[in-house]
Coordinates of C-alpha atoms in Angstrom, one line a residue:
Chain A
M1 CA 24.5 -24.4 -20.7
H2 CA 21.9 -22.3 -22.7
L3 CA 18.5 -21.3 -21.8
V4 CA 15.9 -21.8 -24.6
L5 CA 12.3 -20.6 -24.6
V6 CA 9.7 -21.5 -27.2
G7 CA 6.1 -20.6 -26.8
T8 CA 2.9 -18.6 -27.8
S9 CA 0.7 -16.2 -25.9
H10 CA -2.4 -14.0 -26.3
H11 CA -0.1 -11.5 -28.0
H12 CA 0.6 -13.9 -30.8
A13 CA -2.2 -16.2 -31.2
P14 CA -6.1 -16.1 -30.8
V15 CA -7.8 -18.4 -28.4
E16 CA -8.6 -21.0 -31.0
M17 CA -5.0 -21.4 -31.6
R18 CA -3.9 -21.3 -28.0
E19 CA -6.3 -24.0 -27.0
R20 CA -4.6 -26.5 -29.3
V21 CA -1.5 -26.3 -27.2
A22 CA -3.1 -25.8 -23.7
L23 CA -1.8 -28.5 -21.3
D24 CA -3.0 -29.7 -18.0
P25 CA -0.4 -30.1 -15.2
E26 CA 0.0 -33.8 -15.9
Q27 CA 0.5 -33.2 -19.6
A28 CA 2.8 -30.4 -18.8
H29 CA 4.9 -32.7 -16.6
A30 CA 5.0 -35.5 -19.2
L31 CA 6.3 -33.1 -21.9
A32 CA 8.9 -31.7 -19.5
E33 CA 10.2 -35.2 -18.8
Q34 CA 10.2 -35.9 -22.5
L35 CA 12.4 -32.7 -23.1
G36 CA 15.1 -33.3 -20.4
E37 CA 15.7 -30.3 -18.2
A38 CA 12.5 -28.4 -18.8
V39 CA 9.6 -26.4 -17.4
V40 CA 6.3 -26.1 -19.2
L41 CA 4.1 -23.0 -18.3
S42 CA 0.6 -23.5 -19.8
T43 CA -2.2 -21.0 -18.8
C44 CA -5.3 -19.8 -20.6
N45 CA -3.2 -17.0 -22.0
R46 CA 0.1 -18.8 -22.9
T47 CA 1.9 -21.9 -23.4
E48 CA 5.7 -21.8 -23.0
V49 CA 8.4 -24.4 -22.8
Y50 CA 11.7 -23.5 -21.1
I51 CA 14.6 -25.9 -21.7
A52 CA 18.2 -25.8 -20.3
A53 CA 20.6 -27.5 -22.8
D54 CA 24.1 -27.4 -24.0
D55 CA 22.8 -27.7 -27.6
A56 CA 20.4 -24.8 -27.9
D57 CA 19.5 -25.5 -31.6
E58 CA 18.5 -29.1 -30.8
A59 CA 16.5 -28.0 -27.7
E60 CA 14.7 -25.4 -29.7
R61 CA 13.9 -28.0 -32.5
L62 CA 12.4 -30.3 -29.8
A63 CA 10.3 -27.6 -28.3
V64 CA 9.0 -26.4 -31.6
A65 CA 8.1 -30.0 -32.5
A66 CA 6.2 -30.4 -29.2
L67 CA 4.2 -27.1 -30.1
A68 CA 3.9 -27.8 -33.9
D69 CA 0.2 -27.1 -34.0
V70 CA 0.8 -23.4 -33.7
E71 CA 4.2 -23.2 -35.2
P72 CA 3.4 -19.8 -37.2
A73 CA 2.5 -18.2 -33.8
L74 CA 5.6 -19.4 -31.9
Y75 CA 8.2 -17.1 -30.5
R76 CA 11.7 -18.2 -29.8
L77 CA 14.1 -16.6 -27.2
R78 CA 17.3 -17.6 -25.7
D79 CA 19.5 -16.9 -22.6
R80 CA 19.1 -13.4 -21.5
A81 CA 16.0 -12.6 -23.5
A82 CA 14.3 -15.8 -22.4
A83 CA 15.1 -15.0 -18.7
L84 CA 13.8 -11.5 -18.9
H85 CA 10.7 -12.7 -20.7
L86 CA 9.9 -15.1 -17.7
F87 CA 10.6 -12.4 -15.1
R88 CA 8.1 -10.2 -17.0
V89 CA 5.6 -12.9 -17.2
A90 CA 5.9 -13.7 -13.4
A91 CA 5.5 -10.0 -12.6
G92 CA 2.3 -9.9 -14.5
L93 CA 3.7 -7.5 -17.1
D94 CA 3.1 -9.6 -20.1
S95 CA -0.6 -10.4 -18.9
L96 CA -3.7 -9.3 -20.7
V97 CA -4.5 -7.2 -17.6
P98 CA -1.1 -5.8 -16.4
G99 CA -0.3 -6.8 -12.8
E100 CA -2.9 -9.6 -12.5
G101 CA -1.8 -11.8 -9.6
E102 CA -2.9 -15.2 -10.7
I103 CA 0.1 -15.7 -13.0
L104 CA 2.5 -15.9 -10.1
G105 CA 0.8 -19.1 -8.7
Q106 CA 0.7 -20.5 -12.2
V107 CA 4.5 -19.9 -12.6
R108 CA 5.0 -21.6 -9.2
A109 CA 2.9 -24.5 -10.2
A110 CA 4.8 -24.9 -13.6
H111 CA 8.1 -25.0 -11.7
E112 CA 6.7 -27.6 -9.4
H113 CA 5.5 -29.7 -12.4
G114 CA 8.6 -29.4 -14.4
T115 CA 11.9 -31.2 -14.5
P116 CA 14.3 -28.3 -13.7
G117 CA 18.1 -28.7 -13.1
L118 CA 20.4 -26.1 -11.7
L119 CA 19.8 -23.5 -14.3
L120 CA 15.9 -23.6 -14.5
D121 CA 15.5 -24.1 -10.9
R122 CA 17.5 -20.9 -10.3
L123 CA 15.6 -19.1 -13.1
F124 CA 12.2 -20.0 -11.8
R125 CA 13.0 -19.1 -8.2
N126 CA 14.4 -15.7 -9.2
A127 CA 11.4 -15.1 -11.5
L128 CA 9.1 -15.8 -8.5
H129 CA 11.1 -13.5 -6.3
A130 CA 10.9 -10.7 -8.9
G131 CA 7.1 -11.2 -9.3
R132 CA 6.7 -11.0 -5.6
K133 CA 8.9 -7.9 -5.3
V134 CA 6.9 -6.2 -8.0
R135 CA 3.7 -6.8 -6.0
T136 CA 5.1 -5.6 -2.8
Q137 CA 7.0 -2.5 -4.0
T138 CA 4.5 -1.2 -6.6
A139 CA 0.7 -0.8 -6.6
I140 CA 0.3 -2.6 -9.9
G141 CA -2.0 -5.3 -8.5
E142 CA -4.0 -3.2 -5.9
S143 CA -6.8 -1.8 -8.0
P144 CA -9.6 -3.8 -9.6
S145 CA -9.4 -4.7 -13.3
S146 CA -13.0 -5.7 -14.0
V147 CA -16.5 -4.2 -13.7
S148 CA -17.5 -6.7 -11.0
A149 CA -14.3 -6.2 -9.0
A150 CA -14.8 -2.5 -9.2
A151 CA -18.4 -2.8 -7.9
A152 CA -17.1 -4.7 -4.9
A153 CA -14.3 -2.1 -4.3
L154 CA -16.9 0.7 -4.4
A155 CA -19.0 -1.0 -1.7
E156 CA -15.9 -1.1 0.4
Q157 CA -15.5 2.7 -0.1
V158 CA -18.9 3.2 1.3
F159 CA -19.3 0.4 4.0
G160 CA -15.7 -0.4 4.7
D161 CA -15.6 -4.1 5.9
L162 CA -18.2 -5.9 4.0
D163 CA -18.5 -8.6 6.5
G164 CA -22.3 -8.9 7.2
C165 CA -23.2 -6.5 4.5
R166 CA -26.5 -7.6 2.8
I167 CA -27.0 -7.6 -1.0
L168 CA -30.3 -7.5 -2.9
M169 CA -29.8 -9.1 -6.4
I170 CA -32.3 -8.1 -9.0
G171 CA -31.8 -10.4 -12.2
T172 CA -29.4 -13.2 -12.7
G173 CA -27.1 -11.7 -15.5
E174 CA -23.6 -13.0 -15.7
V175 CA -22.0 -9.8 -14.8
G176 CA -24.4 -9.4 -11.9
E177 CA -23.5 -12.8 -10.8
Q178 CA -19.7 -12.0 -11.0
A179 CA -20.3 -8.8 -8.9
A180 CA -22.3 -10.8 -6.3
R181 CA -19.5 -13.3 -6.2
N182 CA -16.9 -10.7 -5.7
L183 CA -19.1 -9.1 -2.8
R184 CA -19.5 -12.5 -1.2
T185 CA -15.8 -13.2 -1.3
R186 CA -15.3 -10.1 0.8
G187 CA -17.8 -11.2 3.4
A188 CA -21.2 -9.8 2.1
E189 CA -24.3 -12.0 1.9
V190 CA -27.0 -12.1 -0.7
V191 CA -30.4 -11.9 1.1
L192 CA -32.7 -12.1 -1.9
T193 CA -32.3 -12.9 -5.6
A194 CA -35.3 -11.2 -7.4
N195 CA -36.1 -10.7 -11.1
S196 CA -38.0 -8.0 -13.0
K197 CA -41.3 -10.1 -12.4
T198 CA -40.9 -10.1 -8.7
D199 CA -43.6 -8.5 -6.8
R200 CA -42.6 -4.8 -6.6
V201 CA -43.9 -4.5 -3.0
E202 CA -41.7 -7.5 -1.9
L203 CA -38.7 -5.8 -3.7
A204 CA -39.4 -2.4 -2.1
A205 CA -39.7 -4.1 1.3
Q206 CA -36.2 -5.4 1.1
L207 CA -34.7 -2.0 0.8
A208 CA -35.1 -1.4 4.5
T209 CA -32.8 -4.3 5.2
V210 CA -30.1 -4.3 2.6
D211 CA -26.9 -2.2 2.0
V212 CA -26.1 -3.0 -1.7
V213 CA -28.5 -3.5 -4.6
V214 CA -27.2 -5.1 -7.8
S215 CA -29.4 -5.1 -10.7
S216 CA -28.9 -6.8 -14.1
T217 CA -32.3 -7.7 -15.7
S218 CA -33.2 -7.5 -19.3
S219 CA -36.3 -5.6 -18.4
P220 CA -37.0 -2.7 -20.8
D221 CA -38.5 -0.7 -18.0
V222 CA -37.2 0.9 -14.8
V223 CA -37.4 -1.8 -12.0
L224 CA -36.9 0.6 -9.1
D225 CA -37.7 4.3 -9.1
A226 CA -36.4 7.0 -6.8
E227 CA -39.6 7.4 -4.9
T228 CA -39.9 3.7 -4.1
V229 CA -36.3 3.8 -2.9
E230 CA -36.6 6.9 -0.8
R231 CA -40.0 5.7 0.9
N232 CA -38.6 2.3 1.7
R233 CA -35.0 2.5 2.7
R234 CA -35.7 4.1 6.0
G235 CA -32.7 6.4 5.9
R236 CA -30.2 3.7 5.2
Q237 CA -27.1 4.3 3.2
L238 CA -27.5 2.4 -0.2
L239 CA -25.0 1.5 -2.9
L240 CA -26.9 0.6 -6.1
I241 CA -25.0 -1.0 -9.1
D242 CA -27.1 -1.1 -12.3
L243 CA -25.4 -3.4 -14.8
A244 CA -28.3 -3.6 -17.1
V245 CA -28.8 -2.1 -20.5
P246 CA -31.3 -0.5 -20.7
R247 CA -30.9 0.7 -17.2
D248 CA -33.0 -1.0 -14.4
L249 CA -32.6 1.7 -11.8
D250 CA -34.0 5.3 -12.0
P251 CA -31.1 7.7 -12.4
A252 CA -32.8 10.1 -10.0
I253 CA -31.9 7.6 -7.2
H254 CA -28.4 9.0 -7.2
E255 CA -29.8 12.5 -6.1
L256 CA -31.1 11.1 -2.8
D257 CA -29.1 11.7 0.4
G258 CA -27.1 8.6 1.2
C259 CA -27.8 6.9 -2.1
F260 CA -24.9 6.1 -4.5
L261 CA -26.0 4.8 -7.9
Y262 CA -23.4 3.5 -10.4
D263 CA -24.3 2.2 -13.9
I264 CA -22.2 0.2 -16.3
D265 CA -20.6 3.2 -17.8
D266 CA -19.5 4.6 -14.4
L267 CA -17.9 1.3 -13.5
Q268 CA -16.2 1.0 -16.8
A269 CA -14.8 4.5 -16.5
I270 CA -13.4 3.5 -13.1
V271 CA -11.9 0.3 -14.6
V272 CA -10.2 2.3 -17.4
E273 CA -8.8 4.7 -14.8
T274 CA -7.4 2.0 -12.6
L275 CA -5.9 0.2 -15.6
A276 CA -4.2 3.4 -16.5
G277 CA -2.9 3.5 -13.0
R278 CA -1.6 0.0 -13.4
R279 CA 0.1 0.9 -16.6
S280 CA 2.0 3.8 -14.8
E281 CA 3.0 1.4 -12.1
A282 CA 4.1 -1.0 -14.8
E283 CA 6.9 1.4 -15.6
R284 CA 8.3 1.0 -12.1
A285 CA 7.7 -2.7 -12.2
E286 CA 9.8 -3.0 -15.4
T287 CA 12.8 -1.3 -13.8
I288 CA 12.6 -3.9 -10.9
V289 CA 12.2 -6.8 -13.3
A290 CA 15.1 -5.6 -15.4
A291 CA 17.4 -5.3 -12.3
E292 CA 16.4 -8.8 -11.2
A293 CA 16.9 -10.3 -14.7
E294 CA 20.4 -8.6 -14.8
K295 CA 21.3 -10.3 -11.6
F296 CA 20.3 -13.6 -13.0
H297 CA 22.2 -13.0 -16.2
E298 CA 25.4 -12.3 -14.2
W299 CA 24.9 -15.5 -12.4
H300 CA 24.2 -17.5 -15.5
A301 CA 27.2 -16.0 -17.3
S302 CA 29.5 -16.8 -14.3
L303 CA 28.7 -20.5 -14.9
D304 CA 30.9 -20.3 -18.0
V305 CA 33.9 -19.3 -16.0
V306 CA 33.4 -21.2 -12.8
P307 CA 35.3 -24.3 -14.0
A308 CA 38.3 -22.0 -15.0
I309 CA 38.1 -20.2 -11.6
A310 CA 37.8 -23.6 -9.7
S311 CA 40.9 -25.0 -11.7
L312 CA 43.0 -21.8 -11.0
R313 CA 42.3 -22.0 -7.3
A314 CA 42.9 -25.6 -7.1
H315 CA 46.3 -25.1 -8.9
A316 CA 47.3 -22.3 -6.6
E317 CA 46.4 -24.4 -3.6
E318 CA 48.4 -27.2 -4.9
I319 CA 51.5 -25.0 -5.3
R320 CA 50.9 -23.6 -1.7
E321 CA 50.8 -27.0 -0.2
A322 CA 53.7 -28.3 -2.2
E323 CA 55.9 -25.3 -1.1
L324 CA 54.9 -25.8 2.6
R325 CA 56.0 -29.6 2.3
K326 CA 59.3 -28.5 0.9
A327 CA 59.9 -26.1 3.8
E328 CA 58.8 -28.8 6.3
P329 CA 62.3 -29.3 7.7
V330 CA 62.3 -25.7 8.8
L331 CA 58.6 -25.4 9.6
G332 CA 58.8 -28.6 11.7
R333 CA 60.8 -26.7 14.3
L334 CA 58.0 -24.3 14.8
D335 CA 55.4 -24.6 17.6
E336 CA 51.6 -25.1 16.8
S337 CA 50.8 -21.4 16.9
Q338 CA 53.7 -20.4 14.7
R339 CA 52.9 -23.1 12.3
S340 CA 49.3 -22.0 12.1
A341 CA 50.4 -18.4 11.5
V342 CA 52.6 -19.5 8.5
E343 CA 49.6 -21.6 7.1
S344 CA 47.2 -18.7 7.5
L345 CA 49.8 -16.2 5.9
T346 CA 50.3 -18.3 2.8
A347 CA 46.5 -19.0 2.3
Q348 CA 45.9 -15.3 2.6
I349 CA 48.6 -14.5 0.1
V350 CA 47.0 -17.0 -2.4
N351 CA 43.5 -15.6 -1.8
K352 CA 44.6 -12.0 -2.2
L353 CA 46.4 -12.8 -5.4
L354 CA 43.6 -14.6 -6.9
H355 CA 40.7 -12.4 -5.7
L356 CA 41.0 -9.7 -8.4
P357 CA 41.4 -12.3 -11.2
T358 CA 38.3 -14.1 -10.0
V359 CA 36.2 -10.9 -9.8
R360 CA 37.3 -9.7 -13.3
M361 CA 36.6 -13.1 -14.8
K362 CA 33.1 -13.0 -13.4
Q363 CA 32.6 -9.5 -14.7
A364 CA 33.9 -10.4 -18.1
A365 CA 31.6 -13.3 -18.1
A366 CA 28.5 -11.0 -17.6
A367 CA 30.0 -8.8 -20.4
A368 CA 30.1 -12.0 -22.7
D369 CA 33.9 -12.1 -22.7
G370 CA 34.1 -14.7 -20.1
V371 CA 34.9 -17.6 -22.2
I372 CA 38.0 -15.6 -23.7
Y373 CA 39.2 -14.6 -20.4
A374 CA 38.8 -18.2 -19.1
D375 CA 40.8 -19.6 -22.0
A376 CA 43.5 -17.1 -21.4
V377 CA 43.7 -18.0 -17.7
R378 CA 43.9 -21.7 -18.5
H379 CA 46.7 -20.9 -21.0
L380 CA 48.7 -18.6 -18.7
F381 CA 48.6 -20.9 -15.8
G382 CA 49.0 -24.1 -17.7
L383 CA 45.6 -25.4 -16.7
E384 CA 44.8 -26.9 -20.1
D385 CA 45.1 -30.5 -18.8
E386 CA 42.6 -29.9 -16.1
R387 CA 39.7 -29.0 -18.5
Chain B
M1 CA 16.7 27.4 24.1
A2 CA 13.0 26.7 23.5
E3 CA 13.1 28.8 20.3
L4 CA 15.7 26.4 18.9
F5 CA 13.1 23.6 18.7
F6 CA 10.3 25.9 17.5
W7 CA 11.7 26.4 14.0
P8 CA 12.2 22.7 13.1
A9 CA 8.8 21.9 14.5
L10 CA 7.1 24.6 12.3
L11 CA 9.3 23.6 9.3
F12 CA 8.4 19.9 9.5
Y13 CA 4.7 20.6 10.1
G14 CA 4.7 23.0 7.1
E15 CA 6.6 20.3 5.0
A16 CA 3.9 17.8 6.2
A17 CA 1.1 20.1 5.2
L18 CA 2.6 20.6 1.7
G19 CA 3.4 16.9 1.3
Y20 CA -0.3 16.0 2.0
V21 CA -1.4 18.3 -0.8
G22 CA 1.1 16.6 -3.1
D23 CA -0.2 13.2 -1.9
A24 CA -3.7 14.1 -2.7
R25 CA -2.7 14.8 -6.3
H26 CA -0.2 12.0 -6.9
P27 CA -0.2 9.4 -4.0
G28 CA 3.1 8.0 -3.1
A29 CA 6.4 9.7 -2.2
A30 CA 4.8 13.0 -1.1
G31 CA 2.7 11.1 1.3
R32 CA 5.6 9.3 2.8
A33 CA 7.6 12.5 3.0
A34 CA 4.6 14.2 4.8
L35 CA 4.4 11.4 7.4
W36 CA 8.0 11.8 8.1
G37 CA 7.4 15.6 8.4
V38 CA 4.7 14.9 11.1
R39 CA 7.0 12.5 13.0
L40 CA 10.1 14.8 12.9
G41 CA 8.0 17.9 13.6
W42 CA 6.2 16.2 16.7
L43 CA 9.7 15.2 18.0
A44 CA 10.9 18.8 17.7
Q45 CA 7.7 20.0 19.4
T46 CA 7.9 17.5 22.1
A47 CA 11.4 18.7 22.8
L48 CA 10.1 22.3 22.8
L49 CA 7.6 21.4 25.5
V50 CA 10.1 19.4 27.5
V51 CA 12.4 22.5 27.6
Q52 CA 9.6 24.7 28.6
A53 CA 8.6 22.4 31.4
A54 CA 12.2 22.0 32.6
R55 CA 12.8 25.9 32.6
D56 CA 9.6 26.8 34.3
D57 CA 8.8 26.4 37.9
G58 CA 5.5 24.8 37.5
F59 CA 2.9 24.3 34.7
P60 CA 4.4 26.4 31.8
W61 CA 1.3 26.6 29.6
S62 CA -0.9 28.9 31.7
T63 CA -1.1 31.6 29.1
W64 CA -3.5 31.3 26.1
A65 CA -0.5 31.3 23.8
G66 CA 1.2 28.7 25.8
S67 CA -1.9 26.5 26.0
L68 CA -2.3 26.8 22.1
D69 CA 1.3 25.4 21.8
L70 CA 0.1 22.4 24.1
F71 CA -3.1 22.0 22.2
V72 CA -1.2 21.8 18.7
W73 CA 1.0 19.0 20.3
F74 CA -2.2 17.1 21.5
V75 CA -3.7 17.4 18.0
V76 CA -0.6 16.2 16.2
S77 CA 0.0 13.4 18.8
A78 CA -3.6 12.2 18.3
Y79 CA -3.2 12.4 14.4
L80 CA 0.2 10.6 14.6
F81 CA -1.6 7.7 16.2
W82 CA -4.1 7.5 13.3
G83 CA -2.1 9.1 10.6
S84 CA 0.6 6.6 10.3
R85 CA -2.1 4.1 9.0
R86 CA -2.4 4.5 5.4
P87 CA -6.2 5.1 4.7
Y88 CA -6.2 7.9 7.3
R89 CA -3.1 9.7 6.0
L90 CA -5.4 12.2 4.0
L91 CA -6.6 13.5 7.3
G92 CA -3.4 15.3 7.4
L93 CA -4.7 17.4 4.6
T94 CA -6.9 19.2 7.2
V95 CA -4.9 18.5 10.4
M96 CA -1.4 19.5 9.5
P97 CA -2.1 23.1 7.9
L98 CA -4.1 23.8 11.0
A99 CA -1.3 22.6 13.3
A100 CA 1.3 24.8 11.5
A101 CA -1.0 27.8 11.6
L102 CA -1.8 27.4 15.2
L103 CA 1.9 27.0 16.1
I104 CA 2.6 30.3 14.4
V105 CA -0.3 32.0 16.3
S106 CA 1.2 30.6 19.5
R107 CA 4.6 31.8 18.7
A108 CA 3.2 35.4 18.0
G109 CA 1.5 35.3 21.3
G110 CA 4.7 34.2 23.1
G111 CA 3.6 30.7 23.8
T112 CA 6.7 28.9 22.5
G113 CA 9.2 30.7 24.6
D114 CA 10.0 30.1 28.3
G115 CA 6.8 30.5 30.4
E116 CA 6.2 32.7 33.4
P117 CA 5.4 31.6 36.8
S118 CA 1.6 31.2 37.2
H119 CA -0.5 32.2 40.1
Y120 CA -2.6 29.1 39.8
S121 CA -1.8 25.8 41.3
N122 CA -0.1 23.2 39.1
L123 CA -2.7 20.5 39.9
F124 CA -5.6 22.8 38.9
L125 CA -3.9 23.8 35.7
V126 CA -2.9 20.2 34.8
V127 CA -6.6 19.0 35.3
H128 CA -8.4 22.0 33.9
V129 CA -6.2 23.1 31.0
G130 CA -5.1 19.5 30.2
L131 CA -8.5 18.0 30.1
V132 CA -10.0 20.8 28.1
L133 CA -7.1 20.7 25.6
V134 CA -7.3 17.0 25.2
A135 CA -10.9 17.2 24.5
F136 CA -10.5 20.0 22.0
A137 CA -7.7 18.0 20.2
G138 CA -10.2 15.2 20.0
F139 CA -13.0 17.5 18.6
T140 CA -10.4 18.7 16.1
L141 CA -9.8 15.2 14.8
V142 CA -13.5 14.6 14.7
A143 CA -13.8 17.6 12.5
G144 CA -10.9 16.3 10.3
M145 CA -12.7 13.0 9.9
S146 CA -16.0 14.8 9.1
A147 CA -14.3 16.9 6.4
L148 CA -12.8 13.8 5.0
Y149 CA -16.3 12.2 5.1
L150 CA -17.7 15.1 3.1
W151 CA -14.9 14.9 0.6
Q152 CA -15.3 11.1 0.2
E153 CA -19.1 11.4 -0.1
R154 CA -18.6 14.2 -2.8
R155 CA -16.3 11.9 -4.8
L156 CA -18.8 9.0 -4.5
K157 CA -21.6 11.5 -5.6
Q158 CA -19.6 12.8 -8.5
R159 CA -18.7 9.2 -9.6
N160 CA -15.2 10.2 -9.7
A161 CA -13.3 7.7 -11.9
T162 CA -10.2 8.0 -9.9
I163 CA -11.9 7.1 -6.7
L164 CA -10.2 3.6 -6.5
R165 CA -6.8 4.9 -7.5
R166 CA -6.8 7.2 -4.4
P167 CA -8.6 5.2 -1.8
A168 CA -9.7 6.9 1.3
P169 CA -11.3 5.4 4.5
S170 CA -14.9 4.3 3.8
L171 CA -17.8 6.5 4.7
A172 CA -19.0 4.2 7.5
T173 CA -15.5 3.9 9.0
L174 CA -15.1 7.7 9.1
D175 CA -18.6 8.1 10.5
G176 CA -18.2 5.5 13.1
L177 CA -14.6 6.8 14.2
A178 CA -15.9 10.4 14.5
F179 CA -18.7 9.3 16.9
R180 CA -16.4 7.3 19.0
L181 CA -13.8 10.0 19.3
A182 CA -16.3 12.5 20.2
A183 CA -17.7 10.3 22.8
Y184 CA -14.2 10.0 24.3
S185 CA -13.6 13.7 24.2
L186 CA -16.8 15.0 25.7
P187 CA -16.3 13.5 29.2
A188 CA -12.8 15.1 29.2
L189 CA -14.3 18.5 28.4
T190 CA -17.1 18.1 31.0
L191 CA -14.5 17.2 33.7
G192 CA -12.2 20.1 32.6
I193 CA -15.2 22.7 32.6
G194 CA -16.4 21.2 36.0
V195 CA -13.0 21.7 37.7
G196 CA -12.9 25.2 36.2
I197 CA -16.3 26.1 37.4
G198 CA -15.7 24.6 40.9
R199 CA -12.7 27.0 41.2
L200 CA -14.6 29.9 39.9
V201 CA -17.3 29.3 42.5
N202 CA -14.8 28.9 45.3
R203 CA -13.0 32.1 44.5
G204 CA -16.2 34.0 43.7
D205 CA -14.8 35.0 40.4
S206 CA -17.3 36.2 37.6
V207 CA -18.1 34.2 34.5
D208 CA -16.3 35.6 31.3
A209 CA -17.1 35.2 27.6
L210 CA -14.7 32.3 27.3
V211 CA -16.4 30.3 30.0
I212 CA -19.9 30.9 28.2
A213 CA -18.5 29.9 24.8
T214 CA -16.9 26.8 26.2
C215 CA -20.2 25.9 27.8
V216 CA -21.9 26.5 24.4
T217 CA -19.3 24.3 22.7
W218 CA -19.9 21.5 25.3
F219 CA -23.7 21.9 24.6
V220 CA -23.2 21.5 20.8
W221 CA -21.0 18.4 21.2
A222 CA -23.4 16.9 23.7
S223 CA -26.2 17.5 21.3
Y224 CA -24.1 16.0 18.6
L225 CA -23.7 12.8 20.6
V226 CA -27.3 12.6 21.7
L227 CA -28.5 13.1 18.1
R228 CA -26.0 10.4 17.0
V229 CA -27.4 8.0 19.4
R230 CA -30.8 8.8 18.0
G231 CA -29.9 8.0 14.6
L232 CA -28.1 11.0 13.1
A233 CA -25.4 10.0 10.7
G234 CA -23.7 10.8 7.5
R235 CA -23.6 14.1 5.9
R236 CA -25.8 16.0 8.5
A237 CA -23.6 14.6 11.4
A238 CA -20.5 15.7 9.7
Y239 CA -21.9 19.2 9.2
L240 CA -22.8 19.4 12.9
A241 CA -19.3 18.3 13.9
L242 CA -17.8 21.0 11.8
A243 CA -20.0 23.5 13.4
G244 CA -18.9 22.2 16.8
F245 CA -15.4 22.6 15.6
L246 CA -16.0 26.3 14.7
L247 CA -16.8 27.0 18.3
V248 CA -13.7 25.2 19.4
I249 CA -11.7 27.6 17.1
V250 CA -13.5 30.5 18.6
V251 CA -12.8 29.4 22.1
R252 CA -9.1 28.7 21.4
L253 CA -8.4 31.8 19.3
A254 CA -11.0 34.6 19.7
L255 CA -11.8 34.8 23.4
P256 CA -8.9 33.4 25.4
A257 CA -7.4 36.9 26.1
T258 CA -10.1 37.8 28.5
H259 CA -10.0 34.4 30.4
F260 CA -6.2 34.3 30.8
A261 CA -6.0 37.9 31.9

């Protein structure tokens, strides 16, 4: 049984190509059913079809036909390479932002909406396990990867738990909204959304009651100056996030005791640094993923020799039982415990004799010689008829 | 016998101090090794104190050097309680070098060997010395938190791009914890001083420099708490706590010879 992967991702195709093969869960399920034993992973960054089939060429042809709209941008992987790819995807190592956590849920959903058999079921379970392991054993997903998430993480560095933290929003720019959303999901509340035309007195009055100010107006002038902040905040510690260009907040605010002002460049520098941290963690993650993929490969390869091992064991057991039957006239005189000892002894001899060949065949299977060994065993023990 | 435990304790505390320096530069393995150093060192020092207590007929830390040994144990015990929690590990950067240094001073003064019989009652020593040392251990941690506060605030002020790669406890958390810990420590110091002065009056002994310095220390920490209740917070509170800690150092290291004599 072969594993076939055909797909495209943000590495190979721009969004206008990817959107042509983007599938919702129902469409992904329908395609999987049509392909037989298959799982379709479709996210905003990738569409990939995983198929388990005896005829790999035919499976690949069907998958390419299903994604024909983006054929020039398709990649095709098989067996070991296909498995390693999925493990890397699940761990977030193939994502636009290394270590992003959303992909793990998307892989789980794809598995649930697919039509996996033994091979694909095991592949996806192991990939999810590898993804979780990377997240628990490395810090790849811990640091923020966007300006808005960095703003929220900074607020936590100042105020700790943001539950009950109060935010003053100035302007309704998209990045500002994202920052506010990030802060809200951590428990903070927006007490006022103002704009550059809001009465300055009202704006200043709010400074005495808020902890975080997020500003993103398109005003050409400074919206809050240092003097206004110092006069109105009544000694409160303030984190001010200025996402506007040109800047809304007077840079001199940062010089005030207890005030921390970060503009868009400061936040971007933090994001660049945290992404660099993610990349160094990615090296550790790659090692974990490679080890997990290797385990899967060994299991997959052992499938080739399992029938030969099963035949060999059945053959040996048959011989053992036949010999015991032949000896029945003698064994019949033994009591129950003596008879049980003989049964156990013969079973142990068979098991010990077959243990090493079994292990060696599985090892050979992992090294791609499994089929040759399996054929040799069948030939040596006369198992051809049982194939 | 007691000496046998001194060296492992010092070794592990020293390893922890170095480990925290490494952790501040590259978070990860060095920090974990440092925490194990704290744990193993604490176990060795606990064994050292147990041996001292078992060998001695009474409270074995009645000398200034002996009490310093016990003080280090209180500080490390309190740190161990907080230090095993990831965000507070960096506190070890200030606490563990101090613990290792004070342990060396204690040994130099003969505080880590077998004690000598004291002419004070055990109950008095346990209450007086024990409470004062517990309070001073608490103030030491408050100072550690204040130092960490100033470091974290400096990183925020410098807009350090690595600030989220090496997370530390938030300013609000450090500020609040320092206040609470000082609030728990001051009553212990008050009671410890009260017992000491009560005995001083009963015996008609004279007030020495250490008693005066300890009372000044009490006054500074009491002022710290009063000012905190009245709204002092942040950087100024951290500086005041560090000033109070300087007095703790003076009381622990510079003056005890006269008092214990």
